[in-house]
Backbone as CSV, one residue per row, in Angstrom:
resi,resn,N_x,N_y,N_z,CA_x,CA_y,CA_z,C_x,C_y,C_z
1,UNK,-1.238,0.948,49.092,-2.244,0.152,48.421,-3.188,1.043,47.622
2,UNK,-3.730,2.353,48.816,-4.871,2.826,47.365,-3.559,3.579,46.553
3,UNK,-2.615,3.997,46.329,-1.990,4.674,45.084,-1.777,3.604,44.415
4,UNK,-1.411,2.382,44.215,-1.408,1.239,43.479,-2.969,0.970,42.606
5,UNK,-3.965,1.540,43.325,-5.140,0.755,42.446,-5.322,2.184,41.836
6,UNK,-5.180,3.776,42.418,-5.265,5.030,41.657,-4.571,4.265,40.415
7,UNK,-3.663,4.047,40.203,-2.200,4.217,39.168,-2.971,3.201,38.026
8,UNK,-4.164,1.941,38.851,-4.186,0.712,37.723,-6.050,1.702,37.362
9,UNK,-6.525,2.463,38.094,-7.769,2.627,37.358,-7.435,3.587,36.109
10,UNK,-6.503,4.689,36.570,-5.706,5.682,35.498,-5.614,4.873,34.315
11,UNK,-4.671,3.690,34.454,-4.141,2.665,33.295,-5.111,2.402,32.668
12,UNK,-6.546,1.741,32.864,-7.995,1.305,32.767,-8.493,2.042,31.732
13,UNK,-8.570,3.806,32.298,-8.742,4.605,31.672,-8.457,5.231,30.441
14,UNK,-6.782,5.155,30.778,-5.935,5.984,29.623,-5.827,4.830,28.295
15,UNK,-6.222,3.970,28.465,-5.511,2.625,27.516,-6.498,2.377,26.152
16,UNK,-7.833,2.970,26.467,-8.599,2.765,25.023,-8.346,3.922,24.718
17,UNK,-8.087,5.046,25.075,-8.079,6.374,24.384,-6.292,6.181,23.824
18,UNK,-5.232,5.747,23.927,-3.772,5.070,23.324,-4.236,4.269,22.146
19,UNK,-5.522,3.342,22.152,-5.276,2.185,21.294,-6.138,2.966,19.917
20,UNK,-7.345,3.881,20.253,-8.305,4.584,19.282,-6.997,5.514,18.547
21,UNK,-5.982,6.200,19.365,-5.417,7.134,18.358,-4.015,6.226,17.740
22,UNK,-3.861,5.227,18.023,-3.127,4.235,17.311,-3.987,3.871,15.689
23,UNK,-5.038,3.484,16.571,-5.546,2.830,15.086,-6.243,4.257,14.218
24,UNK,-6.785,5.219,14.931,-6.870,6.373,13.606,-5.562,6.889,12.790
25,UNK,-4.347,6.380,13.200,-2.982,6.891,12.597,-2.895,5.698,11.556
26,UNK,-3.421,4.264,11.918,-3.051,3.152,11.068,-4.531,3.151,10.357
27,UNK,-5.207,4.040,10.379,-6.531,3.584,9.521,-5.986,4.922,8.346
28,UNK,-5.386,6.252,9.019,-5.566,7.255,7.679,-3.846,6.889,7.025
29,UNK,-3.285,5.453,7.174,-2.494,4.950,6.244,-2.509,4.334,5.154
30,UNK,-3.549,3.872,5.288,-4.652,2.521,4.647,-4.710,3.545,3.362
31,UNK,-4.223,2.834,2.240,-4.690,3.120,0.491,-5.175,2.144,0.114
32,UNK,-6.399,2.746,-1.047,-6.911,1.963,-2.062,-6.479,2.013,-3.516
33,UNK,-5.494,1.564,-3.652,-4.574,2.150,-5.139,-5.264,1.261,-6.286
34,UNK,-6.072,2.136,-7.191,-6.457,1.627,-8.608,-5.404,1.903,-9.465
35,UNK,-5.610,1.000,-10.731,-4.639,1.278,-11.796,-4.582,0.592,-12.720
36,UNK,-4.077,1.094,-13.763,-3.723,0.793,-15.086,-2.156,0.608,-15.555
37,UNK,-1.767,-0.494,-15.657,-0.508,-1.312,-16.265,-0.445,-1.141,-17.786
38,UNK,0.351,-0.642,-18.610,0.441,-0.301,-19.669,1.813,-0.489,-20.459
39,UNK,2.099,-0.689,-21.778,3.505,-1.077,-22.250,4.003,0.768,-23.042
40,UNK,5.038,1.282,-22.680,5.518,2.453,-22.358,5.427,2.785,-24.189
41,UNK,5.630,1.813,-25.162,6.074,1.983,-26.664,3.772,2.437,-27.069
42,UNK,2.965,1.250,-27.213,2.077,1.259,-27.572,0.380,1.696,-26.715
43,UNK,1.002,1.406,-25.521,0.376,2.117,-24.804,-1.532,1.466,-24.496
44,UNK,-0.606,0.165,-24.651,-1.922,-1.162,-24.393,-1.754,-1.816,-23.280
45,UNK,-3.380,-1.973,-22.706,-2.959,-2.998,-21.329,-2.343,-3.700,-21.230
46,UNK,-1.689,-3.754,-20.352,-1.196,-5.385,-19.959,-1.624,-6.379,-19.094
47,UNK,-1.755,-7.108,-19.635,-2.410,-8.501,-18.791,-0.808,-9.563,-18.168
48,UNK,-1.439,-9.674,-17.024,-0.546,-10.828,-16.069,0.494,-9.860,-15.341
49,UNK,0.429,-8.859,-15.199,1.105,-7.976,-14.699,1.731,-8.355,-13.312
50,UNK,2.278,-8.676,-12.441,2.402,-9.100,-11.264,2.999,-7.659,-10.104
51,UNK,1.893,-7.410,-9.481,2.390,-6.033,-8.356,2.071,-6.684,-7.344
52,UNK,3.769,-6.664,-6.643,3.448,-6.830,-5.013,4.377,-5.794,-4.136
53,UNK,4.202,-6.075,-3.017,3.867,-5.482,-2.135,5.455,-6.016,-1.760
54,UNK,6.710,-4.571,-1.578,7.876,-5.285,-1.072,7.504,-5.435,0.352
55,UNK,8.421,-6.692,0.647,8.878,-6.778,2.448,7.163,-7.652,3.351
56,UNK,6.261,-7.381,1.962,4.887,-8.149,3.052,4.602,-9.320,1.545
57,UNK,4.430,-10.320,2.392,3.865,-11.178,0.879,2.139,-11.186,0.783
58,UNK,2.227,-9.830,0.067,0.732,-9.038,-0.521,0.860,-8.761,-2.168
59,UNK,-0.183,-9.402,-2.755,-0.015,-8.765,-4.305,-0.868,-9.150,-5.193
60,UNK,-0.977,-8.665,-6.113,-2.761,-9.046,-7.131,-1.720,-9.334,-8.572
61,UNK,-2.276,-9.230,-9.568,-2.504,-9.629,-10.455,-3.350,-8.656,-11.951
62,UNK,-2.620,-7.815,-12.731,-3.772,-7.255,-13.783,-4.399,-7.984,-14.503
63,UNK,-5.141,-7.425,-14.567,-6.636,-7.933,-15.604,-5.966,-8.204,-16.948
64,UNK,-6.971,-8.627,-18.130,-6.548,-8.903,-19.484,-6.896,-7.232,-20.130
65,UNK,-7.243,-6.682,-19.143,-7.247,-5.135,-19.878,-5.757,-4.061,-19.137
66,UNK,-5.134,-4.433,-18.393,-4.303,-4.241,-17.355,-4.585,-3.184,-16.305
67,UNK,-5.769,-3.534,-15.833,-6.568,-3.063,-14.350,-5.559,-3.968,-13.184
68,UNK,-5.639,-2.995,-12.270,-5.563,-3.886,-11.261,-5.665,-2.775,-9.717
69,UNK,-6.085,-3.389,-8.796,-6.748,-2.895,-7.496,-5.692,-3.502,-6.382
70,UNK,-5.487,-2.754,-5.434,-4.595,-3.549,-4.259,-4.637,-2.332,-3.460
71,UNK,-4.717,-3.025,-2.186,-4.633,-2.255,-0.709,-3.181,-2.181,0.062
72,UNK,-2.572,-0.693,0.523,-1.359,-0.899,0.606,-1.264,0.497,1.777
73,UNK,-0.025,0.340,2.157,-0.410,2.051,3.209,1.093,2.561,2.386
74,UNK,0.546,3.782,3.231,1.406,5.057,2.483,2.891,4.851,2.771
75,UNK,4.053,5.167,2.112,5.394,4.449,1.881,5.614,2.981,2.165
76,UNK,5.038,2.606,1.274,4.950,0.817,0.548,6.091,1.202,-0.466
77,UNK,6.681,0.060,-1.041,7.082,0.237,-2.252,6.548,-0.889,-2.823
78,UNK,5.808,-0.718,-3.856,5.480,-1.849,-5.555,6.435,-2.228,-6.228
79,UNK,6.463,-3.610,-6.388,7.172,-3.942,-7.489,6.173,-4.420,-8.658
80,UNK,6.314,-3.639,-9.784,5.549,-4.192,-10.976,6.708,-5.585,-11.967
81,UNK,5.914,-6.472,-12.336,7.031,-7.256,-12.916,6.252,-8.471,-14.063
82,UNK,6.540,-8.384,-15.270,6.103,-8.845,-15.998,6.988,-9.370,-17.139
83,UNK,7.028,-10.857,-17.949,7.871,-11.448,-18.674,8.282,-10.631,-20.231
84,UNK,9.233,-10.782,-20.139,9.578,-9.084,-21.610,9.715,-7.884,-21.012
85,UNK,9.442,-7.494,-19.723,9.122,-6.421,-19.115,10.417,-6.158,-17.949
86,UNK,10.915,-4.754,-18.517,12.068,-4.377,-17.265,11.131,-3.909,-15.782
87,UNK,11.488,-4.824,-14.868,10.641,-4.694,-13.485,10.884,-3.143,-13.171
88,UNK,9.897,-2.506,-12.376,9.758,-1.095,-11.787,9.184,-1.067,-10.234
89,UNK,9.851,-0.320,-9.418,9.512,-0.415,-8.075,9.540,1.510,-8.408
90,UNK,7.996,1.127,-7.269,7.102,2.270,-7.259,6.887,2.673,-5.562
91,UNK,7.260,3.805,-5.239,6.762,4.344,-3.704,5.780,4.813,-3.466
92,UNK,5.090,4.395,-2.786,3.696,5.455,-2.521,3.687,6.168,-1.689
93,UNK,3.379,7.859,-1.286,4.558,8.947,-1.309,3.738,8.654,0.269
94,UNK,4.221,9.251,1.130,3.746,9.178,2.401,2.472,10.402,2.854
95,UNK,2.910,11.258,1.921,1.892,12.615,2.282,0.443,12.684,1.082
96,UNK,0.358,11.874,0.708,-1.220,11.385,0.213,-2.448,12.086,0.622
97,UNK,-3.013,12.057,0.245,-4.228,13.240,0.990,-5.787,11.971,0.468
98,UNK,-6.294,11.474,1.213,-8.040,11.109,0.814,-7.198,9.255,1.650
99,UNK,-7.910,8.335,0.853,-7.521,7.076,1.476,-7.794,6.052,0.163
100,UNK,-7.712,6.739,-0.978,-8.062,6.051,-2.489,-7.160,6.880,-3.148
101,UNK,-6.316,5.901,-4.253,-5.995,6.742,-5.216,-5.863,6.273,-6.477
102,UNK,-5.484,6.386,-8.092,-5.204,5.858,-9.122,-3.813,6.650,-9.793
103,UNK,-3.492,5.074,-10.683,-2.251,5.466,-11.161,-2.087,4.836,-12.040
104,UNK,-1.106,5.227,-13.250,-1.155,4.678,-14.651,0.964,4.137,-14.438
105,UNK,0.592,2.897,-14.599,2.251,2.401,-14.667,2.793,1.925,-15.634
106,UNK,3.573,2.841,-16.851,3.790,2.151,-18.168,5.649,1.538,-17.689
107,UNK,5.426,0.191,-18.111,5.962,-0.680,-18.492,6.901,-0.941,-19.595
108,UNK,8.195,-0.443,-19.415,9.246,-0.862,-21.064,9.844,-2.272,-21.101
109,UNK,9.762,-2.540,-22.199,10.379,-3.429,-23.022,11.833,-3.795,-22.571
110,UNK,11.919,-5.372,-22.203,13.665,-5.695,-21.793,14.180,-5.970,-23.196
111,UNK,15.207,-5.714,-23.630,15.457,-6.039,-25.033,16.581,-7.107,-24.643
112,UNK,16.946,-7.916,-23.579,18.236,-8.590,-23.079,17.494,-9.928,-23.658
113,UNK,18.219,-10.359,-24.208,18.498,-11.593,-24.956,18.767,-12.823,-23.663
């Protein structure tokens, strides 16, 4: 009986110090990816841009200047995808350094009829 309650105060113990270094591993995953959507020929925003988030249904939307902001963790892959526009899937590299970053994604032209 007392090695049964040793074994559950241990458990008591050890179990917030498991869950704190869980979530500091899932907090320094956490990105803040800024960016600029751009057409690869002229090199102007693009507006209506659609980036999501493969495998999670997460995703924003660029601005009419082609800004756009989204929260994502490190090896995500993006899909950028826009009408006239050959879609691009983007990785976000796993070895990242800070918990913010920016990126410029130019966009070519589908010429398919």
């Amino acid at each position: 009986m007392k090695k049964n309650v040793l074994y559950l105060l241990v458990f008591l113990f050890a179990m917030p110090v498991v869950a704190k270094a869980q979530f500091e591993n899932f907090k320094d995953s956490v990105i803040q990816l800024y960016g600029v959507v751009m057409s690869a020929d002229s090199l102007r925003g693009l507006p209506g841009v659609s980036i999501s988030v493969k495998g999670r249904n997460q995703g924003t939307i660029s601005s009419d200047q082609g800004v756009f902001s989204i929260v994502v963790l490190k090896g995500d892959n993006l899909e950028f995808t826009s009408i006239g526009y050959k879609p691009k899937l983007v990785t976000i590299p796993r070895d990242l350094d800070g918990n913010q970053q920016s990126m410029i994604q130019l966009m070519v032209e589908d010429t398919v009829y």
